[in-house]
Short mmCIF file of C-alpha atoms in Angstrom, two decimals:
data_model
loop_
_atom_site.label_atom_id
_atom_site.label_comp_id
_atom_site.label_asym_id
_atom_site.label_seq_id
_atom_site.Cartn_x
_atom_site.Cartn_y
_atom_site.Cartn_z
CA UNK A 265 -45.96 -73.92 5.40
CA UNK A 266 -47.76 -70.76 6.52
CA UNK A 267 -47.74 -67.76 4.23
CA UNK A 268 -46.11 -64.71 5.79
CA UNK A 269 -48.37 -61.77 6.46
CA UNK A 270 -47.91 -58.25 5.15
CA UNK A 271 -45.95 -57.13 8.23
CA UNK A 272 -43.51 -60.02 7.92
CA UNK A 273 -42.88 -59.33 4.21
CA UNK A 274 -42.28 -55.65 4.94
CA UNK A 275 -39.78 -56.54 7.65
CA UNK A 276 -37.89 -58.79 5.25
CA UNK A 277 -37.68 -55.93 2.69
CA UNK A 278 -36.14 -53.60 5.26
CA UNK A 279 -33.46 -56.17 6.00
CA UNK A 280 -32.05 -55.62 2.50
CA UNK A 281 -32.61 -51.83 2.26
CA UNK A 282 -29.56 -50.62 4.25
CA UNK A 283 -26.87 -52.18 1.96
CA UNK A 284 -28.39 -50.38 -1.01
CA UNK A 285 -28.43 -47.07 0.90
CA UNK A 286 -24.79 -47.53 1.92
CA UNK A 287 -23.77 -48.27 -1.66
CA UNK A 288 -25.60 -45.19 -2.93
CA UNK A 289 -23.89 -43.01 -0.29
CA UNK A 290 -20.42 -44.28 -1.29
CA UNK A 291 -21.13 -43.54 -4.95
CA UNK A 292 -22.23 -39.97 -4.13
CA UNK A 293 -19.14 -39.38 -1.95
CA UNK A 294 -16.82 -40.61 -4.73
CA UNK A 295 -18.51 -38.32 -7.27
CA UNK A 296 -18.21 -35.31 -4.93
CA UNK A 297 -14.47 -35.89 -4.34
CA UNK A 298 -13.78 -36.18 -8.07
CA UNK A 299 -15.70 -32.96 -8.74
CA UNK A 300 -13.73 -30.96 -6.17
CA UNK A 301 -10.22 -32.09 -7.19
CA UNK A 302 -9.89 -29.48 -9.99
CA UNK A 303 -10.94 -26.73 -7.57
CA UNK A 304 -8.29 -27.76 -5.04
CA UNK A 305 -5.64 -27.86 -7.76
CA UNK A 306 -6.51 -24.37 -8.97
CA UNK A 307 -6.41 -22.95 -5.45
CA UNK A 308 -2.85 -24.25 -5.04
CA UNK A 309 -1.71 -22.49 -8.25
CA UNK A 310 -1.20 -25.75 -10.17
CA UNK A 311 -2.39 -26.63 -13.66
CA UNK A 312 -3.12 -30.14 -14.90
CA UNK A 313 -4.11 -31.52 -18.28
CA UNK A 314 -6.37 -34.60 -17.99
CA UNK A 315 -5.76 -37.59 -20.26
CA UNK A 316 -7.11 -36.94 -23.74
CA UNK A 317 -7.58 -33.19 -23.26
CA UNK A 318 -5.98 -30.55 -25.45
CA UNK A 319 -3.43 -28.53 -23.47
CA UNK A 320 -4.64 -25.35 -25.19
CA UNK A 321 -7.99 -25.57 -23.39
CA UNK A 322 -8.30 -23.25 -20.36
CA UNK A 323 -7.46 -24.92 -17.08
CA UNK A 324 -10.05 -25.23 -14.33
CA UNK A 325 -9.87 -22.46 -11.77
CA UNK A 326 -11.39 -21.92 -8.37
CA UNK A 327 -14.46 -19.72 -8.02
CA UNK A 328 -13.59 -16.04 -8.13
CA UNK A 329 -13.33 -14.42 -4.74
CA UNK A 330 -15.44 -11.31 -4.17
CA UNK A 331 -13.85 -8.16 -5.67
CA UNK A 332 -11.79 -6.14 -3.21
CA UNK A 333 -11.06 -9.13 -0.97
CA UNK A 334 -7.33 -9.45 -0.11
CA UNK A 335 -7.09 -13.07 -1.29
CA UNK A 336 -8.69 -12.23 -4.65
CA UNK A 337 -6.38 -9.27 -5.22
CA UNK A 338 -3.28 -11.24 -4.28
CA UNK A 339 -4.03 -13.86 -6.96
CA UNK A 340 -3.85 -11.07 -9.53
CA UNK A 341 -0.35 -9.97 -8.45
CA UNK A 342 1.95 -9.68 -11.46
CA UNK A 343 5.48 -11.04 -11.13
CA UNK A 344 8.37 -8.61 -11.34
CA UNK A 345 12.12 -8.48 -10.81
CA UNK A 346 13.16 -9.38 -7.27
CA UNK A 347 10.22 -11.72 -6.63
CA UNK A 348 11.21 -15.08 -5.11
CA UNK A 349 9.25 -18.08 -6.44
CA UNK A 350 8.92 -21.66 -5.22
CA UNK A 351 8.35 -24.06 -8.15
CA UNK A 352 7.75 -27.82 -8.07
CA UNK A 353 6.55 -30.54 -10.45
CA UNK A 354 4.73 -33.54 -8.98
CA UNK A 355 6.80 -36.76 -9.02
CA UNK A 356 9.80 -34.83 -10.39
CA UNK A 357 11.94 -33.87 -7.35
CA UNK A 358 14.84 -32.81 -9.58
CA UNK A 359 12.69 -29.99 -10.94
CA UNK A 360 11.90 -28.50 -7.53
CA UNK A 361 13.54 -25.09 -7.33
CA UNK A 362 13.43 -21.66 -5.73
CA UNK A 363 14.00 -18.86 -8.20
CA UNK A 364 14.48 -15.08 -7.98
CA UNK A 365 13.17 -13.11 -10.94
CA UNK A 366 16.16 -11.26 -12.40
CA UNK A 367 16.31 -7.66 -13.63
CA UNK A 368 15.19 -8.81 -17.10
CA UNK A 369 12.05 -10.49 -15.72
CA UNK A 370 13.36 -14.04 -16.22
CA UNK A 371 14.04 -17.17 -14.15
CA UNK A 372 16.26 -20.17 -14.96
CA UNK A 373 14.48 -23.54 -14.80
CA UNK A 374 16.08 -27.01 -14.86
CA UNK A 375 15.65 -28.59 -18.31
CA UNK A 376 14.07 -25.41 -19.72
CA UNK A 377 16.73 -22.76 -19.18
CA UNK A 378 15.62 -19.10 -19.12
CA UNK A 379 11.88 -18.47 -18.93
CA UNK A 380 10.29 -15.01 -19.18
CA UNK A 381 7.88 -14.51 -16.26
CA UNK A 382 7.52 -10.70 -16.25
CA UNK A 383 3.89 -9.63 -15.82
CA UNK A 384 2.44 -13.11 -15.24
CA UNK A 385 0.57 -14.19 -12.12
CA UNK A 386 1.42 -17.52 -10.48
CA UNK A 387 -1.43 -19.42 -12.18
CA UNK A 388 -0.39 -18.14 -15.61
CA UNK A 389 3.23 -19.09 -14.93
CA UNK A 390 2.13 -22.59 -13.87
CA UNK A 391 0.34 -23.02 -17.18
CA UNK A 392 3.29 -21.66 -19.16
CA UNK A 393 5.79 -24.00 -17.48
CA UNK A 394 3.47 -26.95 -17.98
CA UNK A 395 3.25 -26.31 -21.73
CA UNK A 396 7.03 -25.92 -22.00
CA UNK A 397 7.62 -29.19 -20.11
CA UNK A 398 5.12 -31.04 -22.30
CA UNK A 399 7.08 -30.01 -25.39
CA UNK A 400 9.42 -33.00 -25.46
CA UNK A 401 10.14 -33.45 -21.73
CA UNK A 402 7.16 -34.74 -19.71
CA UNK A 403 3.79 -36.19 -20.71
CA UNK A 404 1.40 -34.75 -18.13
CA UNK A 405 3.27 -32.51 -15.68
CA UNK A 406 1.55 -31.07 -12.63
CA UNK A 407 3.25 -27.72 -11.99
CA UNK A 408 2.91 -25.76 -8.75
CA UNK A 409 4.07 -22.14 -8.37
CA UNK A 410 3.89 -20.09 -5.18
CA UNK A 411 5.57 -17.02 -3.73
CA UNK A 412 8.47 -18.00 -1.48
CA UNK A 413 8.86 -14.41 -0.31
CA UNK A 414 6.81 -11.31 -1.00
CA UNK A 415 8.48 -7.98 -1.81
CA UNK A 416 8.08 -5.11 0.65
CA UNK A 417 5.47 -2.37 0.36
CA UNK A 418 6.03 1.33 1.03
CA UNK A 419 4.23 4.06 2.97
CA UNK A 420 5.16 7.69 2.30
CA UNK A 421 3.82 11.11 3.21
CA UNK A 422 2.04 12.14 6.39
CA UNK A 423 2.69 9.12 8.60
CA UNK A 424 4.78 8.98 11.74
CA UNK A 425 7.33 6.51 10.39
CA UNK A 426 7.37 6.24 6.61
CA UNK A 427 9.47 3.73 4.70
CA UNK A 428 9.37 0.14 3.47
CA UNK A 429 7.71 -2.68 5.38
CA UNK A 430 7.45 -6.48 4.96
CA UNK A 431 4.35 -7.59 3.09
CA UNK A 432 1.99 -10.21 4.51
CA UNK A 433 -0.96 -11.79 2.66
CA UNK A 434 -4.27 -10.20 3.65
CA UNK A 435 -2.75 -6.80 4.41
CA UNK A 436 -5.11 -3.80 4.15
CA UNK A 437 -4.39 -0.09 3.90
CA UNK A 438 -5.41 0.37 7.54
CA UNK A 439 -2.93 -2.25 8.77
CA UNK A 440 -0.24 -0.82 6.50
CA UNK A 441 -0.69 2.64 8.05
CA UNK A 442 -0.49 1.02 11.49
CA UNK A 443 2.89 -0.49 10.58
CA UNK A 444 4.01 3.05 9.71
CA UNK A 445 3.10 4.03 13.31
CA UNK A 446 -0.14 5.75 12.28
CA UNK A 447 -1.13 8.98 10.59
CA UNK A 448 0.82 12.19 11.14
CA UNK A 449 -0.80 15.30 12.53
CA UNK A 450 -1.42 16.78 9.07
CA UNK A 451 -2.60 13.57 7.40
CA UNK A 452 -5.69 13.55 5.20
CA UNK A 453 -6.99 10.00 5.64
CA UNK A 454 -9.73 10.55 3.03
CA UNK A 455 -7.40 11.27 0.10
CA UNK A 456 -5.09 8.26 0.16
CA UNK A 457 -3.59 6.98 -3.08
CA UNK A 458 -1.60 3.94 -4.19
CA UNK A 459 1.04 3.61 -6.89
CA UNK A 460 0.97 -0.01 -8.03
CA UNK A 461 3.25 -2.10 -10.22
CA UNK A 462 1.34 -3.18 -13.32
CA UNK A 463 3.37 -5.55 -15.48
CA UNK A 464 6.35 -3.56 -16.71
CA UNK A 465 4.95 -0.17 -15.66
CA UNK A 466 3.17 1.62 -12.81
CA UNK A 467 -0.42 2.73 -12.34
CA UNK A 468 -1.91 5.24 -9.93
CA UNK A 469 -5.03 4.42 -7.91
CA UNK A 470 -6.51 7.70 -6.75
CA UNK A 471 -9.46 6.54 -4.61
CA UNK A 472 -8.39 4.28 -1.76
CA UNK A 473 -10.29 3.21 1.36
CA UNK A 474 -8.72 2.05 4.61
CA UNK A 475 -10.19 -1.44 4.25
CA UNK A 476 -8.89 -1.93 0.70
CA UNK A 477 -6.35 -4.70 0.20
CA UNK A 478 -2.82 -3.91 -0.95
CA UNK A 479 -0.25 -5.82 -3.00
CA UNK A 480 3.50 -6.34 -2.67
CA UNK A 481 5.50 -3.32 -3.94
CA UNK A 482 2.50 -0.99 -3.48
CA UNK A 483 3.45 2.58 -2.60
CA UNK A 484 0.84 4.13 -0.30
CA UNK A 485 0.88 7.91 -0.21
CA UNK A 486 -0.78 9.85 2.62
CA UNK A 487 -1.23 13.51 1.64
CA UNK A 488 -1.29 16.49 3.94
CA UNK A 489 -4.70 17.74 4.97
CA UNK A 490 -6.13 20.99 3.73
CA UNK A 491 -7.71 23.49 6.09
CA UNK A 492 -10.75 25.61 5.31
CA UNK A 493 -11.15 28.46 7.79
CA UNK A 494 -14.57 29.42 9.05
CA UNK A 495 -14.62 32.63 6.98
CA UNK A 496 -16.16 32.05 3.57
CA UNK A 497 -13.44 34.13 1.89
CA UNK A 498 -10.58 32.25 3.57
CA UNK A 499 -8.26 30.44 1.16
CA UNK A 500 -7.81 26.69 1.31
CA UNK A 501 -4.36 26.19 2.79
CA UNK A 502 -2.17 23.14 2.22
CA UNK A 503 0.95 22.76 4.32
CA UNK A 504 3.96 23.53 2.14
CA UNK A 505 7.70 23.43 2.70
CA UNK A 506 9.05 26.77 3.88
CA UNK A 507 12.29 28.48 4.83
CA UNK A 508 13.67 27.04 8.06
CA UNK A 509 12.07 23.60 7.70
CA UNK A 510 14.46 20.69 8.20
CA UNK A 511 13.89 18.10 5.49
CA UNK A 512 14.76 14.40 5.47
CA UNK A 513 15.14 12.95 1.98
CA UNK A 514 15.70 9.24 1.33
CA UNK A 515 16.07 7.25 -1.89
CA UNK A 516 15.25 3.56 -1.67
CA UNK A 517 18.29 1.27 -1.94
CA UNK A 518 20.56 4.34 -2.30
CA UNK A 519 21.59 5.32 1.25
CA UNK A 520 24.39 7.57 -0.01
CA UNK A 521 21.81 9.82 -1.69
CA UNK A 522 19.87 10.57 1.50
CA UNK A 523 20.18 13.97 3.17
CA UNK A 524 18.92 15.58 6.36
CA UNK A 525 19.14 19.34 5.86
CA UNK A 526 17.37 22.66 6.29
CA UNK A 527 15.82 24.51 3.39
CA UNK A 528 18.29 27.20 2.34
CA UNK A 529 17.44 30.94 2.17
CA UNK A 530 17.10 30.39 -1.57
CA UNK A 531 14.36 27.81 -0.94
CA UNK A 532 16.36 24.79 -2.05
CA UNK A 533 18.24 21.72 -0.84
CA UNK A 534 21.39 20.17 -2.29
CA UNK A 535 21.53 16.45 -3.08
CA UNK A 536 24.32 14.16 -4.31
CA UNK A 537 24.33 13.55 -8.09
CA UNK A 538 21.75 16.17 -8.98
CA UNK A 539 22.88 19.19 -6.95
CA UNK A 540 20.50 21.98 -5.97
CA UNK A 541 16.74 21.35 -6.08
CA UNK A 542 14.24 24.10 -5.33
CA UNK A 543 11.46 22.83 -3.06
CA UNK A 544 10.14 26.04 -1.48
CA UNK A 545 6.33 26.11 -1.28
CA UNK A 546 6.05 22.52 -2.52
CA UNK A 547 4.16 19.84 -0.62
CA UNK A 548 6.15 16.77 0.41
CA UNK A 549 4.59 14.80 -2.47
CA UNK A 550 5.46 17.52 -4.99
CA UNK A 551 9.03 17.63 -3.69
CA UNK A 552 9.28 13.83 -4.01
CA UNK A 553 8.17 14.00 -7.63
CA UNK A 554 10.55 16.86 -8.46
CA UNK A 555 13.53 14.96 -7.03
CA UNK A 556 12.40 11.69 -8.60
CA UNK A 557 12.30 13.27 -12.06
CA UNK A 558 15.79 14.72 -11.64
CA UNK A 559 17.21 11.35 -10.52
CA UNK A 560 15.44 9.49 -13.33
CA UNK A 561 17.03 11.83 -15.88
CA UNK A 562 20.15 9.76 -16.51
CA UNK A 563 21.01 8.63 -12.97
CA UNK A 564 18.59 5.97 -11.63
CA UNK A 565 15.90 3.70 -13.06
CA UNK A 566 12.50 4.15 -11.38
CA UNK A 567 13.85 5.80 -8.20
CA UNK A 568 11.57 5.76 -5.15
CA UNK A 569 11.98 9.01 -3.22
CA UNK A 570 10.61 9.89 0.21
CA UNK A 571 10.47 13.43 1.60
CA UNK A 572 9.52 14.09 5.22
CA UNK A 573 9.65 17.08 7.53
CA UNK A 574 12.24 16.25 10.19
CA UNK A 575 11.80 19.55 12.03
CA UNK A 576 9.23 22.26 11.36
CA UNK A 577 9.91 25.98 11.22
CA UNK A 578 8.77 28.13 14.15
CA UNK A 579 5.44 29.89 14.54
CA UNK A 580 4.99 33.33 16.13
CA UNK A 581 2.76 34.75 18.87
CA UNK A 582 2.13 38.51 18.98
CA UNK A 583 -0.26 40.94 20.62
CA UNK A 584 -2.00 40.44 23.93
CA UNK A 585 -0.15 37.39 25.26
CA UNK A 586 2.20 37.42 28.21
CA UNK A 587 5.24 36.13 26.33
CA UNK A 588 5.29 37.03 22.65
CA UNK A 589 7.87 35.62 20.24
CA UNK A 590 8.75 32.61 18.11
CA UNK A 591 8.08 29.04 19.29
CA UNK A 592 9.08 25.63 17.92
CA UNK A 593 6.17 24.02 16.15
CA UNK A 594 4.75 20.85 17.70
CA UNK A 595 2.53 18.33 15.87
CA UNK A 596 -1.07 18.59 17.04
CA UNK A 597 -0.73 22.24 18.02
CA UNK A 598 -3.94 24.28 18.34
CA UNK A 599 -4.52 27.98 18.97
CA UNK A 600 -5.41 27.16 22.59
CA UNK A 601 -2.13 25.30 23.16
CA UNK A 602 -0.12 28.02 21.42
CA UNK A 603 -1.57 30.67 23.73
CA UNK A 604 -0.85 28.48 26.76
CA UNK A 605 2.80 28.14 25.66
CA UNK A 606 2.91 31.95 25.45
CA UNK A 607 1.87 31.96 29.15
CA UNK A 608 -1.71 32.95 28.42
CA UNK A 609 -3.66 36.12 27.66
CA UNK A 610 -2.92 39.54 29.12
CA UNK A 611 -5.68 41.39 30.98
CA UNK A 612 -6.40 43.44 27.84
CA UNK A 613 -6.80 40.52 25.43
CA UNK A 614 -9.91 40.18 23.31
CA UNK A 615 -10.31 36.40 23.53
CA UNK A 616 -12.89 36.43 20.76
CA UNK A 617 -10.69 38.23 18.25
CA UNK A 618 -7.67 36.07 17.46
CA UNK A 619 -6.21 36.30 13.97
CA UNK A 620 -3.67 34.33 11.98
CA UNK A 621 -1.61 34.88 8.86
CA UNK A 622 -0.50 31.64 7.25
CA UNK A 623 3.07 31.54 6.05
CA UNK A 624 1.94 29.64 2.94
CA UNK A 625 -0.59 32.30 1.91
CA UNK A 626 0.95 34.58 -0.75
CA UNK A 627 -1.70 37.27 0.00
CA UNK A 628 -0.72 37.44 3.73
CA UNK A 629 -4.39 37.89 4.56
CA UNK A 630 -5.54 37.73 8.18
CA UNK A 631 -8.20 35.19 9.15
CA UNK A 632 -10.12 34.93 12.40
CA UNK A 633 -9.61 31.63 14.21
CA UNK A 634 -11.17 29.75 17.10
CA UNK A 635 -9.32 28.32 20.07
CA UNK A 636 -9.51 24.76 18.73
CA UNK A 637 -8.30 25.54 15.22
CA UNK A 638 -4.97 23.98 14.18
CA UNK A 639 -1.72 25.95 14.01
CA UNK A 640 0.68 25.37 11.13
CA UNK A 641 4.45 25.92 10.89
CA UNK A 642 5.31 29.54 10.14
CA UNK A 643 1.91 30.87 11.27
CA UNK A 644 1.79 34.36 12.76
CA UNK A 645 -0.90 34.53 15.47
CA UNK A 646 -2.11 37.93 16.67
CA UNK A 647 -4.27 38.41 19.78
CA UNK A 648 -6.00 41.79 19.55
CA UNK A 649 -6.72 44.12 22.47
CA UNK A 650 -10.18 44.72 23.89
CA UNK A 651 -11.32 48.30 24.49
CA UNK A 652 -14.22 47.42 26.76
#
């Protein structure tokens, strides 16, 4: 028999190499799948206790999403009354249930009865239910908790259509403002704030960007803009409620308390339950807080109040315009548009000397304005005469 040469022996070795490579690949794939199972379970809001492990040990969780991302923020949402939950236990169809958190922050579970869920997130509730079920009911339950329906969020202040809107996962402040039909003419988009439910209380978030994520039940407030005139000694003016303004006031879930009325000569409005409330010279946000405090004083628990200007008071054109007098205010009004509505300048007008007195300014001081400057409700605009 001839001895095989080096090439022949090498060829024979390769004939047996591919089964070993295949076996190694299968082992690596199996190891990878086992390593990722806990991550998948954590992402679904379920908690499991492996055989032989102490249930008091922290459950595996998925890697933390980058701060500020909508999905990361949503996982931190704390359960509150009115939330609707979908709960299931693997291989236990009788325990599948859909529960609404009651006014006391509790749900009623099969086998367990009432369970306090107030202030927990879904992962924490999964772990709590698992421990309760292990105490004499099931050996190794796999509990899944998810939101069946998210509560609405709210947008108030200087938007075109304030109110409550359905929440969707991934919602940002920008998209929330879009659902409220966009910013109003006096909106200050750089000073947005959010009032957020935090367990059993509320917290205020003062610095908010348009790309920030929001949570269910968030209350987004859009303040009115301030205006700094070109003169260095001009006061900073914030639009404030004045005599003649028509105000729309709503109280969430209390339609009988809403009113649509003009500010009285005394600077007040009259509401059911609480009677007369003075709101003269208040901003919409300040008026909301004043009414909210009155309603919370023995009438309602955590009332949510919205105040909007339904119809603005008139502004006035005097001096060298063709048709002086009072005009209905229009959102987006500028000095140029106001003069056009007054049928333009007279032949004697000094187009470079236009002055305004703001109705909100207690000093009634005149300020020079440019043609593109904004006009506010109650403004008195004076076009001076030229002597040249």
